[in-house]
Amino acid sequence: YFRAPSVFCVLIEIADRSLAGLASYLFREFCREAYAQGATAINTLDDSSLQTLRRSKQHYHPIRMIPSYIATE
């Protein structure tokens, strides 16, 4: 579980899909800035149970994948 000052969290990954490569560019630039500020890891959070998002995030070559859960009453 990554929660530390040295871990940068990408909370939202939304880009205009009509601009090819924009999401990847934004992600890369966020990561560059995070590492420049001292981050040692990037947490991209979960895949919201979306297979395309899961595949996309796996392309980042994660060092660890942690399951997420939904608690209901």
Tab-separated table of N, CA and C in Angstrom:
chain	number	residue	atom	x	y	z
A	1	TYR	N	0.858	-1.173	0.000
A	1	TYR	CA	0.000	0.000	0.000
A	1	TYR	C	0.892	1.220	0.000
A	2	PHE	N	0.737	2.082	-0.971
A	2	PHE	CA	1.581	3.264	-1.076
A	2	PHE	C	0.872	4.482	-0.496
A	3	ARG	N	1.334	4.934	0.638
A	3	ARG	CA	0.878	6.215	1.196
A	3	ARG	C	2.038	6.796	1.951
A	4	ALA	N	2.771	7.604	1.272
A	4	ALA	CA	3.954	8.212	1.870
A	4	ALA	C	4.270	9.490	1.106
A	5	PRO	N	5.023	10.404	1.719
A	5	PRO	CA	5.380	11.640	1.016
A	5	PRO	C	6.170	11.396	-0.271
A	6	SER	N	6.836	10.259	-0.356
A	6	SER	CA	7.644	9.976	-1.539
A	6	SER	C	6.833	9.335	-2.667
A	7	VAL	N	5.525	9.179	-2.464
A	7	VAL	CA	4.663	8.563	-3.475
A	7	VAL	C	3.719	9.609	-4.047
A	8	PHE	N	3.738	9.733	-5.371
A	8	PHE	CA	2.854	10.656	-6.068
A	8	PHE	C	1.622	9.881	-6.512
A	9	CYS	N	0.433	10.390	-6.242
A	9	CYS	CA	-0.817	9.741	-6.647
A	9	CYS	C	-1.425	10.474	-7.832
A	10	VAL	N	-1.721	9.735	-8.872
A	10	VAL	CA	-2.447	10.272	-10.019
A	10	VAL	C	-3.922	10.059	-9.691
A	11	LEU	N	-4.613	11.123	-9.341
A	11	LEU	CA	-5.994	10.997	-8.889
A	11	LEU	C	-6.996	10.952	-10.027
A	12	ILE	N	-6.667	11.539	-11.140
A	12	ILE	CA	-7.617	11.578	-12.250
A	12	ILE	C	-6.828	11.553	-13.556
A	13	GLU	N	-7.299	10.767	-14.487
A	13	GLU	CA	-6.617	10.645	-15.779
A	13	GLU	C	-7.647	10.838	-16.880
A	14	ILE	N	-7.964	12.073	-17.157
A	14	ILE	CA	-8.965	12.368	-18.174
A	14	ILE	C	-8.352	13.316	-19.194
A	15	ALA	N	-8.525	12.973	-20.453
A	15	ALA	CA	-8.027	13.826	-21.527
A	15	ALA	C	-8.994	13.738	-22.704
A	16	ASP	N	-8.936	14.704	-23.558
A	16	ASP	CA	-9.757	14.737	-24.764
A	16	ASP	C	-9.316	13.594	-25.678
A	17	ARG	N	-10.200	12.627	-25.903
A	17	ARG	CA	-9.843	11.450	-26.705
A	17	ARG	C	-9.639	11.775	-28.181
A	18	SER	N	-10.075	12.947	-28.614
A	18	SER	CA	-9.887	13.305	-30.020
A	18	SER	C	-8.435	13.723	-30.287
A	19	LEU	N	-7.659	13.939	-29.237
A	19	LEU	CA	-6.249	14.311	-29.384
A	19	LEU	C	-5.395	13.090	-29.042
A	20	ALA	N	-5.002	12.351	-30.071
A	20	ALA	CA	-4.252	11.114	-29.877
A	20	ALA	C	-2.969	11.353	-29.084
A	21	GLY	N	-2.781	10.535	-28.054
A	21	GLY	CA	-1.562	10.607	-27.263
A	21	GLY	C	-1.597	11.618	-26.127
A	22	LEU	N	-2.658	12.400	-26.018
A	22	LEU	CA	-2.714	13.436	-24.988
A	22	LEU	C	-2.671	12.840	-23.579
A	23	ALA	N	-3.441	11.787	-23.326
A	23	ALA	CA	-3.458	11.178	-21.988
A	23	ALA	C	-2.072	10.672	-21.606
A	24	SER	N	-1.395	10.019	-22.532
A	24	SER	CA	-0.045	9.522	-22.261
A	24	SER	C	0.928	10.661	-22.009
A	25	TYR	N	0.811	11.703	-22.790
A	25	TYR	CA	1.679	12.868	-22.611
A	25	TYR	C	1.483	13.489	-21.230
A	26	LEU	N	0.225	13.709	-20.850
A	26	LEU	CA	-0.061	14.301	-19.546
A	26	LEU	C	0.456	13.423	-18.415
A	27	PHE	N	0.242	12.116	-18.522
A	27	PHE	CA	0.726	11.196	-17.489
A	27	PHE	C	2.245	11.279	-17.376
A	28	ARG	N	2.917	11.246	-18.506
A	28	ARG	CA	4.393	11.311	-18.498
A	28	ARG	C	4.878	12.604	-17.849
A	29	GLU	N	4.252	13.720	-18.189
A	29	GLU	CA	4.681	14.994	-17.626
A	29	GLU	C	4.400	15.085	-16.127
A	30	PHE	N	3.258	14.550	-15.680
A	30	PHE	CA	2.993	14.499	-14.237
A	30	PHE	C	4.073	13.694	-13.533
A	31	CYS	N	4.431	12.558	-14.117
A	31	CYS	CA	5.455	11.695	-13.510
A	31	CYS	C	6.810	12.389	-13.487
A	32	ARG	N	7.174	13.049	-14.561
A	32	ARG	CA	8.445	13.781	-14.585
A	32	ARG	C	8.505	14.815	-13.471
A	33	GLU	N	7.430	15.563	-13.315
A	33	GLU	CA	7.378	16.587	-12.273
A	33	GLU	C	7.421	15.955	-10.884
A	34	ALA	N	6.699	14.865	-10.716
A	34	ALA	CA	6.683	14.178	-9.414
A	34	ALA	C	8.080	13.695	-9.044
A	35	TYR	N	8.780	13.073	-9.981
A	35	TYR	CA	10.147	12.602	-9.705
A	35	TYR	C	11.090	13.776	-9.464
A	36	ALA	N	10.901	14.872	-10.177
A	36	ALA	CA	11.734	16.059	-9.964
A	36	ALA	C	11.522	16.633	-8.572
A	37	GLN	N	10.319	16.438	-8.023
A	37	GLN	CA	10.002	16.935	-6.684
A	37	GLN	C	10.349	15.925	-5.589
A	38	GLY	N	10.943	14.791	-5.952
A	38	GLY	CA	11.398	13.823	-4.953
A	38	GLY	C	10.578	12.561	-4.806
A	39	ALA	N	9.552	12.380	-5.610
A	39	ALA	CA	8.775	11.142	-5.528
A	39	ALA	C	9.640	9.965	-5.963
A	40	THR	N	9.433	8.831	-5.325
A	40	THR	CA	10.163	7.615	-5.698
A	40	THR	C	9.239	6.576	-6.303
A	41	ALA	N	7.931	6.827	-6.265
A	41	ALA	CA	6.948	5.903	-6.838
A	41	ALA	C	5.724	6.694	-7.279
A	42	ILE	N	5.000	6.123	-8.227
A	42	ILE	CA	3.775	6.717	-8.739
A	42	ILE	C	2.640	5.735	-8.470
A	43	ASN	N	1.575	6.187	-7.823
A	43	ASN	CA	0.400	5.362	-7.567
A	43	ASN	C	-0.685	5.812	-8.538
A	44	THR	N	-1.102	4.923	-9.439
A	44	THR	CA	-2.124	5.277	-10.423
A	44	THR	C	-3.525	4.859	-9.988
A	45	LEU	N	-3.655	4.413	-8.742
A	45	LEU	CA	-4.927	4.006	-8.158
A	45	LEU	C	-5.529	2.829	-8.931
A	46	ASP	N	-6.834	2.610	-8.810
A	46	ASP	CA	-7.418	1.403	-9.386
A	46	ASP	C	-7.872	1.613	-10.829
A	47	ASP	N	-8.393	0.523	-11.403
A	47	ASP	CA	-8.826	0.570	-12.798
A	47	ASP	C	-10.335	0.725	-12.941
A	48	SER	N	-11.028	0.971	-11.841
A	48	SER	CA	-12.485	1.170	-11.851
A	48	SER	C	-13.226	0.018	-12.530
A	49	SER	N	-12.633	-1.167	-12.504
A	49	SER	CA	-13.208	-2.372	-13.133
A	49	SER	C	-13.401	-2.214	-14.639
A	50	LEU	N	-12.614	-1.352	-15.254
A	50	LEU	CA	-12.663	-1.150	-16.710
A	50	LEU	C	-11.470	-1.864	-17.336
A	51	GLN	N	-11.740	-2.841	-18.198
A	51	GLN	CA	-10.665	-3.633	-18.792
A	51	GLN	C	-9.690	-2.788	-19.611
A	52	THR	N	-10.195	-1.806	-20.349
A	52	THR	CA	-9.297	-0.985	-21.158
A	52	THR	C	-8.376	-0.152	-20.270
A	53	LEU	N	-8.910	0.351	-19.164
A	53	LEU	CA	-8.089	1.113	-18.234
A	53	LEU	C	-7.070	0.206	-17.559
A	54	ARG	N	-7.484	-1.021	-17.223
A	54	ARG	CA	-6.563	-1.993	-16.624
A	54	ARG	C	-5.387	-2.266	-17.569
A	55	ARG	N	-5.701	-2.527	-18.838
A	55	ARG	CA	-4.633	-2.798	-19.817
A	55	ARG	C	-3.705	-1.594	-19.957
A	56	SER	N	-4.296	-0.415	-20.008
A	56	SER	CA	-3.498	0.798	-20.143
A	56	SER	C	-2.547	0.945	-18.960
A	57	LYS	N	-3.044	0.738	-17.757
A	57	LYS	CA	-2.210	0.892	-16.570
A	57	LYS	C	-1.148	-0.197	-16.479
A	58	GLN	N	-1.428	-1.377	-17.002
A	58	GLN	CA	-0.420	-2.439	-17.000
A	58	GLN	C	0.738	-2.097	-17.932
A	59	HIS	N	0.512	-1.244	-18.915
A	59	HIS	CA	1.587	-0.809	-19.802
A	59	HIS	C	2.608	0.059	-19.078
A	60	TYR	N	2.255	0.566	-17.881
A	60	TYR	CA	3.189	1.361	-17.085
A	60	TYR	C	4.173	0.473	-16.334
A	61	HIS	N	4.016	-0.854	-16.460
A	61	HIS	CA	4.885	-1.831	-15.786
A	61	HIS	C	4.904	-1.627	-14.272
A	62	PRO	N	3.753	-1.829	-13.624
A	62	PRO	CA	3.695	-1.607	-12.176
A	62	PRO	C	4.609	-2.558	-11.407
A	63	ILE	N	5.191	-2.056	-10.325
A	63	ILE	CA	6.021	-2.917	-9.483
A	63	ILE	C	5.150	-3.709	-8.513
A	64	ARG	N	3.918	-3.234	-8.332
A	64	ARG	CA	3.007	-3.914	-7.426
A	64	ARG	C	1.570	-3.550	-7.799
A	65	MET	N	0.692	-4.530	-7.700
A	65	MET	CA	-0.737	-4.281	-7.898
A	65	MET	C	-1.442	-4.712	-6.618
A	66	ILE	N	-2.226	-3.812	-6.075
A	66	ILE	CA	-2.912	-4.070	-4.820
A	66	ILE	C	-4.410	-4.085	-5.095
A	67	PRO	N	-5.112	-5.139	-4.679
A	67	PRO	CA	-6.556	-5.177	-4.932
A	67	PRO	C	-7.294	-4.083	-4.174
A	68	SER	N	-8.348	-3.582	-4.774
A	68	SER	CA	-9.197	-2.606	-4.092
A	68	SER	C	-10.555	-3.257	-3.851
A	69	TYR	N	-11.229	-2.775	-2.843
A	69	TYR	CA	-12.508	-3.363	-2.448
A	69	TYR	C	-13.544	-2.280	-2.276
A	70	ILE	N	-14.801	-2.682	-2.380
A	70	ILE	CA	-15.912	-1.785	-2.124
A	70	ILE	C	-16.682	-2.380	-0.935
A	71	ALA	N	-16.814	-1.605	0.108
A	71	ALA	CA	-17.557	-2.040	1.283
A	71	ALA	C	-18.983	-1.536	1.193
A	72	THR	N	-19.930	-2.425	1.394
A	72	THR	CA	-21.336	-2.041	1.378
A	72	THR	C	-22.009	-2.547	2.642
A	73	GLU	N	-23.114	-1.975	2.940
A	73	GLU	CA	-23.857	-2.356	4.136
A	73	GLU	C	-24.595	-3.647	3.920
